[in-house]
CSV table of C-alpha atoms and ligand atoms in Angstrom, one decimal:
chain,number,residue,atom,x,y,z
A,1,MET,CA,-4.7,-18.0,10.0
A,2,ALA,CA,-5.2,-14.5,9.0
A,3,VAL,CA,-4.8,-14.8,5.2
A,4,LYS,CA,-5.5,-18.1,4.0
A,5,PHE,CA,-4.1,-19.4,-0.2
A,6,ILE,CA,-6.8,-20.8,-1.8
A,7,ASP,CA,-6.0,-22.1,-5.3
A,8,LYS,CA,-9.0,-24.0,-6.3
A,9,TYR,CA,-10.1,-22.0,-8.8
A,10,THR,CA,-6.4,-22.1,-10.4
A,11,LYS,CA,-7.1,-25.8,-10.6
A,12,ASP,CA,-7.9,-26.0,-14.5
A,13,PHE,CA,-4.5,-23.2,-15.0
A,14,VAL,CA,-2.3,-25.1,-12.6
A,15,ARG,CA,-0.7,-29.0,-12.2
A,16,GLU,CA,-0.6,-30.5,-9.0
A,17,HIS,CA,3.1,-31.2,-9.5
A,18,GLU,CA,3.9,-27.6,-11.0
A,19,MET,CA,4.0,-26.4,-7.2
A,20,ASP,CA,6.0,-29.5,-6.3
A,21,ALA,CA,8.5,-28.5,-9.3
A,22,ILE,CA,8.8,-25.2,-7.9
A,23,LYS,CA,9.4,-25.4,-4.7
A,24,SER,CA,13.4,-25.8,-4.2
A,25,GLN,CA,13.4,-22.4,-6.0
A,26,VAL,CA,11.1,-20.7,-3.3
A,27,LEU,CA,13.0,-22.7,-0.5
A,28,ALA,CA,16.3,-21.0,-1.7
A,29,ALA,CA,14.7,-17.5,-2.1
A,30,HIS,CA,13.8,-18.4,1.5
A,31,LYS,CA,17.3,-18.9,2.3
A,32,THR,CA,18.8,-16.0,0.1
A,33,VAL,CA,15.6,-13.5,2.3
A,34,HIS,CA,17.1,-15.4,5.5
A,35,GLU,CA,20.4,-15.3,5.4
A,36,LYS,CA,20.7,-11.9,3.5
A,37,SER,CA,22.5,-12.9,1.0
A,38,GLY,CA,21.0,-11.7,-1.8
A,39,LEU,CA,20.7,-8.6,-4.5
A,40,GLY,CA,19.5,-5.6,-2.2
A,41,ASN,CA,20.4,-7.6,1.2
A,42,ASP,CA,20.7,-4.3,2.3
A,43,PHE,CA,17.4,-3.4,2.3
A,44,LEU,CA,16.0,-6.6,4.7
A,45,GLY,CA,15.1,-4.2,7.8
A,46,TRP,CA,11.3,-4.7,7.1
A,47,LEU,CA,12.0,-8.7,7.9
A,48,ASP,CA,12.0,-8.8,11.3
A,49,LEU,CA,10.5,-4.8,12.4
A,50,PRO,CA,7.0,-6.1,13.3
A,51,GLN,CA,9.2,-7.6,16.8
A,52,ASN,CA,12.5,-5.3,16.1
A,53,TYR,CA,10.7,-1.6,16.2
A,54,ASP,CA,11.9,0.8,17.8
A,55,LYS,CA,9.4,0.7,21.2
A,56,ALA,CA,10.4,4.1,22.3
A,57,GLU,CA,10.1,5.6,19.2
A,58,PHE,CA,6.9,3.7,18.8
A,59,GLU,CA,5.5,5.4,21.7
A,60,ALA,CA,6.8,8.6,21.1
A,61,ILE,CA,5.2,8.3,17.5
A,62,LYS,CA,1.7,7.8,20.0
A,63,LYS,CA,2.8,10.7,21.8
A,64,ALA,CA,2.8,13.0,19.0
A,65,ALA,CA,-0.8,11.7,17.6
A,66,GLU,CA,-2.3,11.9,21.0
A,67,LYS,CA,-1.3,15.9,20.7
A,68,ILE,CA,-1.8,16.4,17.1
A,69,ARG,CA,-5.3,15.0,17.7
A,70,LYS,CA,-5.6,18.0,20.5
A,71,ASN,CA,-4.9,20.6,18.6
A,72,THR,CA,-5.5,20.0,14.5
A,73,GLU,CA,-8.9,20.0,12.3
A,74,VAL,CA,-6.9,19.1,9.4
A,75,PHE,CA,-3.5,16.8,9.3
A,76,ILE,CA,-1.7,17.0,6.3
A,77,VAL,CA,0.5,14.1,5.0
A,78,ILE,CA,3.2,14.9,2.7
A,79,GLY,CA,4.9,13.0,0.8
A,80,ILE,CA,5.0,10.2,-2.1
A,81,GLY,CA,5.0,6.9,-3.2
A,82,GLY,CA,6.4,4.9,-0.5
A,83,SER,CA,6.1,8.0,1.7
A,84,TYR,CA,2.5,8.1,1.5
A,85,LEU,CA,0.5,4.8,-0.2
A,86,GLY,CA,0.8,3.2,3.2
A,87,ALA,CA,-0.9,5.4,5.6
A,88,ARG,CA,-3.3,6.4,3.5
A,89,ALA,CA,-4.0,2.6,2.5
A,90,ALA,CA,-4.3,2.0,6.3
A,91,ILE,CA,-6.5,4.9,7.1
A,92,GLU,CA,-9.3,3.5,4.7
A,93,PHE,CA,-9.0,0.2,4.9
A,94,ILE,CA,-9.0,0.1,9.2
A,95,ARG,CA,-11.5,3.3,9.7
A,96,SER,CA,-13.0,4.1,6.2
A,97,PRO,CA,-12.8,5.0,2.5
A,98,MET,CA,-15.0,8.1,3.8
A,99,TYR,CA,-12.9,8.7,6.7
A,100,ASN,CA,-12.9,12.9,6.4
A,101,ASN,CA,-16.6,12.7,6.2
A,102,LEU,CA,-17.0,10.4,9.6
A,103,LYS,CA,-18.4,11.4,13.0
A,104,LYS,CA,-14.8,11.2,14.7
A,105,ASP,CA,-12.8,13.0,17.4
A,106,THR,CA,-10.0,12.6,15.3
A,107,PRO,CA,-8.6,15.0,12.6
A,108,ASP,CA,-9.3,14.9,8.8
A,109,ILE,CA,-6.4,13.8,6.9
A,110,TYR,CA,-5.2,15.1,3.7
A,111,PHE,CA,-2.8,13.7,1.6
A,112,ALA,CA,-0.4,16.6,-0.5
A,113,GLY,CA,2.8,16.2,-2.4
A,114,ASN,CA,1.6,13.2,-4.1
A,115,SER,CA,1.1,15.4,-7.3
A,116,ILE,CA,2.5,18.1,-9.0
A,117,SER,CA,-1.0,19.4,-9.6
A,118,ALA,CA,-1.1,23.1,-8.9
A,119,ASP,CA,-5.0,22.9,-8.6
A,120,TYR,CA,-4.9,20.0,-5.9
A,121,LEU,CA,-2.9,22.3,-3.6
A,122,ASN,CA,-5.0,25.2,-3.8
A,123,GLU,CA,-8.0,23.1,-3.5
A,124,LEU,CA,-6.1,22.2,0.0
A,125,LEU,CA,-5.1,25.3,0.7
A,126,SER,CA,-8.5,26.2,0.6
A,127,ILE,CA,-10.0,23.3,2.9
A,128,CYS,CA,-7.5,24.8,5.6
A,129,GLU,CA,-9.5,28.0,5.4
A,130,GLY,CA,-10.1,29.1,9.3
A,131,ARG,CA,-9.3,25.4,10.9
A,132,ASP,CA,-6.2,24.4,13.0
A,133,VAL,CA,-3.6,22.8,10.7
A,134,SER,CA,-0.6,20.3,11.4
A,135,ILE,CA,1.4,18.6,8.8
A,136,ASN,CA,3.7,15.2,8.6
A,137,VAL,CA,6.0,16.0,5.9
A,138,ILE,CA,7.7,12.4,5.5
A,139,SER,CA,10.6,12.2,2.9
A,140,LYS,CA,13.4,9.2,2.8
A,141,SER,CA,15.8,11.8,0.8
A,142,GLY,CA,14.2,14.6,1.7
A,143,THR,CA,15.0,16.2,-1.6
A,144,THR,CA,11.8,14.7,-3.5
A,145,THR,CA,10.4,17.3,-5.8
A,146,GLU,CA,6.9,16.9,-5.4
A,147,PRO,CA,6.5,16.8,-1.5
A,148,ALA,CA,9.7,19.5,-1.5
A,149,ILE,CA,7.4,21.6,-3.4
A,150,ALA,CA,4.6,21.4,-0.9
A,151,PHE,CA,6.6,21.1,2.6
A,152,ARG,CA,7.5,24.8,1.2
A,153,VAL,CA,3.1,25.5,1.0
A,154,PHE,CA,2.2,24.4,3.9
A,155,LYS,CA,5.5,25.0,5.7
A,156,LYS,CA,4.5,28.9,5.0
A,157,LEU,CA,1.1,29.0,5.4
A,158,LEU,CA,1.7,27.5,9.2
A,159,GLU,CA,4.5,30.0,9.7
A,160,ASP,CA,1.7,33.1,8.4
A,161,LYS,CA,-1.2,31.3,10.7
A,162,TYR,CA,1.1,30.5,14.1
A,163,GLY,CA,4.4,32.3,13.4
A,164,LYS,CA,7.8,30.2,13.3
A,165,GLU,CA,7.4,29.3,16.9
A,166,GLY,CA,4.0,28.0,16.8
A,167,ALA,CA,4.4,26.3,13.0
A,168,ARG,CA,7.5,24.8,14.9
A,169,GLU,CA,5.3,22.8,17.1
A,170,ARG,CA,2.4,21.7,14.1
A,171,ILE,CA,5.6,20.0,11.9
A,172,PHE,CA,6.4,16.4,12.2
A,173,CYS,CA,9.5,15.1,10.1
A,174,THR,CA,9.2,11.7,9.1
A,175,THR,CA,12.9,11.5,7.5
A,176,ASP,CA,16.7,9.6,7.5
A,177,LYS,CA,17.6,9.6,11.5
A,178,ALA,CA,21.4,11.8,10.1
A,179,ARG,CA,21.6,12.6,6.5
A,180,GLY,CA,19.7,15.0,4.2
A,181,THR,CA,18.1,18.4,3.9
A,182,LEU,CA,15.1,17.7,5.6
A,183,LYS,CA,17.0,16.6,8.7
A,184,GLU,CA,19.1,19.2,8.9
A,185,LEU,CA,16.3,21.9,8.4
A,186,SER,CA,14.3,19.8,11.4
A,187,ASP,CA,17.7,20.0,13.4
A,188,ARG,CA,18.1,23.6,12.6
A,189,GLU,CA,13.9,24.4,13.1
A,190,GLY,CA,13.7,22.1,16.4
A,191,TYR,CA,10.4,20.0,14.5
A,192,GLU,CA,9.6,16.8,16.4
A,193,THR,CA,11.3,13.7,13.9
A,194,PHE,CA,10.6,10.6,13.1
A,195,VAL,CA,12.6,8.2,11.2
A,196,VAL,CA,12.6,6.0,8.3
A,197,PRO,CA,15.4,3.3,9.0
A,198,ASP,CA,18.1,3.3,6.7
A,199,ASP,CA,17.7,-0.6,5.5
A,200,VAL,CA,14.0,-0.1,5.3
A,201,GLY,CA,12.7,0.8,1.2
A,202,GLY,CA,9.9,3.7,0.7
A,203,ARG,CA,7.5,0.7,-0.4
A,204,TYR,CA,8.3,-1.2,3.0
A,205,SER,CA,8.0,1.1,5.5
A,206,VAL,CA,4.4,1.5,6.4
A,207,LEU,CA,5.0,-0.2,9.3
A,208,THR,CA,8.0,2.4,10.6
A,209,ALA,CA,6.9,6.0,11.4
A,210,VAL,CA,6.1,6.6,7.7
A,211,GLY,CA,3.2,4.9,7.9
A,212,LEU,CA,2.5,4.6,12.0
A,213,LEU,CA,2.3,8.2,12.7
A,214,PRO,CA,-0.7,9.1,10.2
A,215,MET,CA,-2.5,5.8,11.5
A,216,ALA,CA,-2.5,6.9,15.1
A,217,VAL,CA,-3.6,10.4,14.4
A,218,ALA,CA,-6.6,8.7,12.8
A,219,GLY,CA,-7.2,6.8,15.8
A,220,ILE,CA,-5.8,3.6,14.9
A,221,ASP,CA,-5.0,1.3,17.2
A,222,LEU,CA,-0.7,0.4,16.5
A,223,ASP,CA,-0.4,-2.0,19.3
A,224,ALA,CA,-2.7,-4.0,17.0
A,225,VAL,CA,-1.6,-3.6,13.5
A,226,MET,CA,1.8,-4.6,15.2
A,227,LYS,CA,0.4,-7.5,16.4
A,228,GLY,CA,-1.1,-8.6,13.3
A,229,ALA,CA,2.4,-8.1,11.2
A,230,GLN,CA,4.0,-10.3,14.0
A,231,ASP,CA,1.9,-13.3,14.2
A,232,ALA,CA,2.2,-13.1,10.1
A,233,MET,CA,6.0,-13.0,10.7
A,234,LYS,CA,5.8,-16.0,12.9
A,235,ALA,CA,3.5,-17.5,10.6
A,236,PHE,CA,5.9,-17.2,7.1
A,237,ASP,CA,9.5,-17.8,8.8
A,238,ASN,CA,8.0,-21.5,8.4
A,239,GLU,CA,10.5,-23.2,5.4
A,240,ASP,CA,7.7,-26.0,5.0
A,241,PHE,CA,6.2,-25.0,1.8
A,242,ASP,CA,3.3,-27.1,2.0
A,243,THR,CA,1.9,-25.4,4.6
A,244,ASN,CA,3.3,-21.6,3.8
A,245,ASP,CA,0.6,-19.8,2.2
A,246,CYS,CA,2.9,-16.7,1.6
A,247,TYR,CA,5.1,-18.7,0.3
A,248,ARG,CA,2.5,-20.7,-2.0
A,249,TYR,CA,1.0,-16.9,-3.1
A,250,ALA,CA,4.7,-16.5,-4.2
A,251,ALA,CA,5.3,-19.3,-6.1
A,252,MET,CA,1.9,-19.8,-8.1
A,253,ARG,CA,1.9,-16.0,-9.1
A,254,ASN,CA,5.7,-17.0,-10.9
A,255,ILE,CA,3.6,-20.3,-12.4
A,256,LEU,CA,1.2,-18.3,-14.0
A,257,TYR,CA,3.2,-15.8,-15.1
A,258,ARG,CA,5.4,-18.4,-17.0
A,259,LYS,CA,2.6,-19.8,-18.6
A,260,GLY,CA,2.3,-16.3,-20.4
A,261,LYS,CA,-0.6,-14.7,-17.4
A,262,THR,CA,1.8,-11.5,-17.3
A,263,THR,CA,-1.4,-9.3,-15.1
A,264,GLU,CA,-2.2,-9.9,-11.9
A,265,ILE,CA,-5.4,-8.2,-11.4
A,266,MET,CA,-6.1,-7.8,-7.5
A,267,VAL,CA,-9.4,-7.4,-6.6
A,268,SER,CA,-11.5,-7.0,-3.6
A,269,TYR,CA,-14.9,-6.5,-3.3
A,270,GLU,CA,-14.9,-3.5,-0.7
A,271,PRO,CA,-14.0,0.2,-1.7
A,272,ARG,CA,-12.4,0.0,1.5
A,273,PHE,CA,-9.7,-1.8,0.0
A,274,ALA,CA,-8.6,0.5,-3.0
A,275,MET,CA,-5.5,2.1,-1.6
A,276,MET,CA,-4.0,-0.9,-0.3
A,277,ASN,CA,-4.8,-2.2,-4.1
A,278,GLU,CA,-2.6,1.3,-4.9
A,279,TRP,CA,0.0,-0.2,-2.5
A,280,TYR,CA,-0.1,-3.5,-3.8
A,281,LYS,CA,0.4,-1.8,-7.0
A,282,GLN,CA,3.9,0.4,-5.4
A,283,LEU,CA,5.0,-2.8,-3.8
A,284,TYR,CA,5.2,-5.5,-6.8
A,285,GLY,CA,5.4,-2.9,-9.5
A,286,GLU,CA,8.2,-1.2,-8.3
A,287,SER,CA,9.8,-4.2,-6.9
A,288,GLU,CA,9.6,-6.6,-10.1
A,289,GLY,CA,9.3,-4.4,-12.9
A,290,LYS,CA,12.9,-4.6,-14.2
A,291,ASP,CA,15.5,-6.0,-16.2
A,292,ASN,CA,12.8,-6.6,-18.7
A,293,LYS,CA,10.9,-8.7,-16.4
A,294,GLY,CA,8.1,-8.6,-14.3
A,295,ILE,CA,5.0,-9.0,-13.6
A,296,PHE,CA,2.4,-6.1,-14.6
A,297,PRO,CA,0.0,-5.3,-11.2
A,298,ALA,CA,-3.1,-3.9,-11.9
A,299,SER,CA,-6.6,-3.6,-9.7
A,300,VAL,CA,-10.1,-3.5,-9.8
A,301,ILE,CA,-13.0,-3.0,-6.9
A,302,PHE,CA,-15.8,-5.0,-8.2
A,303,SER,CA,-18.9,-4.8,-8.7
A,304,THR,CA,-17.8,-1.6,-9.1
A,305,ASP,CA,-15.4,-2.3,-12.2
A,306,LEU,CA,-17.8,-5.2,-13.4
A,307,HIS,CA,-19.6,-2.9,-15.3
A,308,SER,CA,-15.9,-1.2,-16.7
A,309,MET,CA,-13.1,-3.6,-16.9
A,310,GLY,CA,-15.5,-6.8,-16.8
A,311,GLN,CA,-15.9,-7.2,-20.6
A,312,PHE,CA,-12.5,-7.3,-20.9
A,313,ILE,CA,-11.8,-9.6,-17.7
A,314,GLN,CA,-14.1,-11.9,-19.1
A,315,ASP,CA,-13.3,-11.7,-23.1
A,316,GLY,CA,-10.1,-9.4,-23.8
A,317,THR,CA,-6.0,-10.3,-24.1
A,318,ARG,CA,-5.9,-13.5,-21.9
A,319,ASN,CA,-2.6,-12.7,-20.3
A,320,LEU,CA,-4.6,-12.0,-17.2
A,321,PHE,CA,-4.7,-14.0,-13.7
A,322,GLU,CA,-6.5,-12.1,-10.5
A,323,THR,CA,-6.0,-12.3,-7.0
A,324,VAL,CA,-9.0,-11.7,-5.4
A,325,VAL,CA,-9.0,-10.5,-1.4
A,326,ASN,CA,-12.0,-11.5,-0.3
A,327,ILE,CA,-12.7,-10.2,3.1
A,328,LYS,CA,-15.2,-12.0,4.7
A,329,ALA,CA,-17.5,-10.2,6.3
A,330,PRO,CA,-18.5,-7.0,7.2
A,331,ASN,CA,-17.8,-4.5,9.9
A,332,LYS,CA,-21.9,-4.1,9.9
A,333,ASP,CA,-24.3,-5.8,7.7
A,334,PHE,CA,-27.4,-4.4,6.0
A,335,GLU,CA,-30.6,-5.8,5.5
A,336,ILE,CA,-32.5,-5.7,1.6
A,337,LYS,CA,-36.2,-5.0,3.0
A,338,ALA,CA,-39.3,-6.0,1.0
A,339,GLU,CA,-41.0,-3.4,-0.8
A,340,SER,CA,-44.8,-3.3,-1.4
A,341,GLU,CA,-45.2,-2.7,-5.4
A,342,ASN,CA,-41.1,-4.8,-6.1
A,343,PHE,CA,-41.2,-2.4,-8.8
A,344,ASP,CA,-37.8,-3.1,-9.5
A,345,GLY,CA,-38.5,-7.1,-9.6
A,346,LEU,CA,-35.7,-6.9,-6.2
A,347,ASN,CA,-38.6,-8.6,-3.4
A,348,PHE,CA,-36.6,-12.1,-3.7
A,349,LEU,CA,-33.7,-10.4,-2.0
A,350,ALA,CA,-35.9,-8.9,0.8
A,351,GLY,CA,-34.4,-10.8,3.7
A,352,LYS,CA,-30.7,-11.4,2.6
A,353,THR,CA,-27.9,-9.0,3.5
A,354,VAL,CA,-26.4,-6.6,1.1
A,355,SER,CA,-23.1,-9.3,2.3
A,356,GLU,CA,-24.8,-12.3,1.1
A,357,VAL,CA,-25.4,-10.6,-2.3
A,358,ASN,CA,-22.0,-9.2,-2.3
A,359,THR,CA,-21.1,-13.0,-1.4
A,360,LYS,CA,-23.1,-14.1,-4.6
A,361,ALA,CA,-21.4,-11.7,-6.5
A,362,PHE,CA,-18.1,-13.1,-6.0
A,363,GLU,CA,-19.1,-16.5,-6.2
A,364,GLY,CA,-20.7,-16.2,-9.9
A,365,THR,CA,-17.9,-13.6,-11.2
A,366,ILE,CA,-15.2,-15.9,-9.4
A,367,LEU,CA,-16.7,-19.4,-11.4
A,368,ALA,CA,-17.3,-17.1,-15.2
A,369,HIS,CA,-13.6,-15.7,-15.0
A,370,ASN,CA,-12.5,-19.0,-14.6
A,371,GLU,CA,-14.7,-20.0,-17.2
A,372,GLY,CA,-13.3,-16.9,-19.7
A,373,GLY,CA,-9.5,-18.6,-19.2
A,374,VAL,CA,-8.7,-16.1,-16.0
A,375,PRO,CA,-7.2,-18.1,-13.2
A,376,ASN,CA,-8.3,-17.3,-10.0
A,377,ILE,CA,-6.2,-17.3,-6.7
A,378,VAL,CA,-8.3,-16.6,-3.6
A,379,LEU,CA,-6.7,-14.9,-0.4
A,380,GLU,CA,-8.9,-14.7,2.3
A,381,ILE,CA,-9.6,-12.3,5.8
A,382,PRO,CA,-11.9,-12.6,8.3
A,383,LYS,CA,-12.5,-9.1,8.0
A,384,ALA,CA,-11.1,-5.0,8.1
A,385,ASP,CA,-9.7,-4.5,11.0
A,386,GLU,CA,-5.8,-2.9,12.2
A,387,TYR,CA,-4.7,-6.9,13.2
A,388,GLU,CA,-5.7,-8.0,9.6
A,389,PHE,CA,-4.1,-5.2,7.9
A,390,GLY,CA,-0.5,-5.4,10.0
A,391,TYR,CA,-1.1,-9.5,8.7
A,392,LEU,CA,-1.3,-8.6,5.1
A,393,VAL,CA,0.9,-5.9,4.7
A,394,TYR,CA,3.9,-8.2,6.2
A,395,PHE,CA,2.4,-11.3,4.3
A,396,PHE,CA,2.3,-9.3,0.7
A,397,GLU,CA,5.7,-7.7,1.7
A,398,LYS,CA,7.3,-11.3,2.7
A,399,ALA,CA,5.8,-12.9,-0.4
A,400,CYS,CA,6.8,-9.8,-3.2
A,401,ALA,CA,10.2,-10.3,-1.6
A,402,ILE,CA,10.4,-14.4,-2.3
A,403,SER,CA,8.3,-14.1,-6.1
A,404,GLY,CA,11.1,-11.1,-6.4
A,405,TYR,CA,14.2,-13.6,-5.6
A,406,ILE,CA,12.3,-16.7,-7.6
A,407,LEU,CA,12.6,-14.0,-10.7
A,408,GLY,CA,15.8,-13.1,-10.6
A,409,ILE,CA,15.8,-9.5,-9.8
A,410,ASN,CA,16.7,-7.3,-7.0
A,411,PRO,CA,13.0,-6.4,-5.5
A,412,PHE,CA,14.9,-3.5,-3.4
A,413,ASN,CA,15.5,-1.2,-5.8
A,414,GLN,CA,14.2,0.9,-8.2
A,415,PRO,CA,16.6,2.4,-10.8
A,416,GLY,CA,13.5,2.9,-13.3
A,417,VAL,CA,12.0,5.8,-11.2
A,418,GLU,CA,15.5,7.5,-11.6
A,419,ALA,CA,14.9,8.5,-15.8
A,420,TYR,CA,11.8,10.8,-15.7
A,421,LYS,CA,12.7,12.4,-12.9
A,422,LYS,CA,16.5,13.6,-14.5
A,423,ASN,CA,14.5,14.3,-17.7
A,424,MET,CA,12.0,16.6,-15.7
A,425,PHE,CA,15.4,18.4,-14.0
A,426,ALA,CA,17.1,19.2,-17.2
A,427,LEU,CA,13.6,20.7,-19.0
A,428,LEU,CA,13.7,22.7,-15.4
A,429,GLY,CA,16.8,24.0,-15.6
A,430,LYS,CA,18.4,23.0,-12.8
A,431,PRO,CA,21.5,23.4,-12.6
A,432,GLY,CA,23.9,20.7,-13.5
A,433,TYR,CA,21.6,19.8,-16.4
A,434,GLU,CA,22.2,22.2,-19.2
A,435,ASP,CA,23.7,19.8,-22.0
A,436,MET,CA,21.0,17.3,-21.2
A,437,GLN,CA,18.2,20.4,-21.4
A,438,ALA,CA,19.7,21.1,-24.6
A,439,GLU,CA,19.5,17.5,-26.4
A,440,LEU,CA,16.3,17.2,-24.7
A,441,LEU,CA,14.5,20.5,-26.4
A,442,LYS,CA,16.0,19.2,-29.3
A,443,LYS,CA,13.6,16.1,-29.2
A,444,LEU,CA,10.9,17.8,-27.9
A,445,ASN,CA,10.8,20.7,-30.5
B,501,LIG,O1,9.8,3.1,-2.5
B,501,LIG,C1,10.1,3.9,-2.9
B,501,LIG,O2,11.4,3.8,-2.3
B,501,LIG,C2,9.6,5.5,-3.3
B,501,LIG,O3,8.3,5.0,-3.7
B,501,LIG,C3,10.1,6.5,-2.7
B,501,LIG,O4,9.0,6.2,-1.3
B,501,LIG,C4,9.0,7.6,-3.2
B,501,LIG,O5,10.0,8.4,-4.6
B,501,LIG,C5,9.6,8.3,-2.7
B,501,LIG,O6,11.0,8.9,-2.1
B,501,LIG,P1,11.3,10.1,-0.3
B,501,LIG,O7,10.8,9.3,0.5
B,501,LIG,O8,13.2,9.4,-0.8
B,501,LIG,O9,11.0,11.0,-0.3
């Protein structure tokens, strides 16, 4: 069992029969997902993706990655939201949050097009100076402003450096299989393309080419990732609520929400999980936050944030619950040594490992937070590797769909994301937005 749901630290807040009471809603949600009968049912491609992925494209991704690893020192991945977070989360979780600084035989990987920052772009351009560069632009629509601006910049960099012919060998596009400006441009220019399937939304797309090409460039074993996801798919297909940990997690968060615990804080004691937290926040925030409801997804890394957010969690507004992803073993432990002068009084730790100390921090914190009125769900995984990543991704995706249907929303759309875009386009003077521009300028001035 790669993800184990532990509810021991929710017992003071949720009674056993409450899980029994919500069971029928979970089973109804299971039916809705598997019969594809619910809201957003056009976007259920992720459900059997670990089994039914495009095998030919999967091999093409590995081949492209091999080519990139051979001729590239800096690989720029351009995308935002669902076209960005999964790949970055994978690389940091599986390889390292310090991936670029590791001794390695794979390219440095930087992410662009996930903000509209001039400084960030300029700094990235200077990192590329004198180094061999390739890019992967990822955009399902092909028209998202942030990646489109970055793509212009890096396309020009490559064309200036290698000429149009040379650049063509270094530009990889992941986009819609048939439509959109990026697809049209790729066909015209002869860029190698990969597909974001029609029935997989951005935030559920990490196990498609969206996440897989950057992962493969980073030297990640894609077969092991897919094996993890496949095993999770089989494990959580199971209608037996009592043994389906994915469904129990979905149920528990809804029970807590109904009791006024409206913020879920995703917690890990490993910095390598920080971008997984960001990926989780998009998945759950964009899926559930609608129709004036939803659990607000937040995140922390402990013990780091115990020194910043710890006070609030222990003692602030009591609308919180925590979900701790407890990674049982580090990839390599580190023993604490005795110090002859014992200048800091820490010799009592000599002979213990850093991960043993981390475990005690976890146990001590969970008891303290429970005492302070914060229920804790624990999701235990054995370690951080490819298999666990694939497994965890599927676990969270399926739990999100089930949880969203229990909440009574469409977990697969994101109508609210358009509001800022319309205002931004109007303020930038995009043709067709003239009336709106006048209205907004009146409000601003
Ligand atoms: O989950 C989503 O749908 C969004 O986060 C999108 O992935 C994001 O807006 C980027 O869209 P696109 O891939 O069309 O550029």
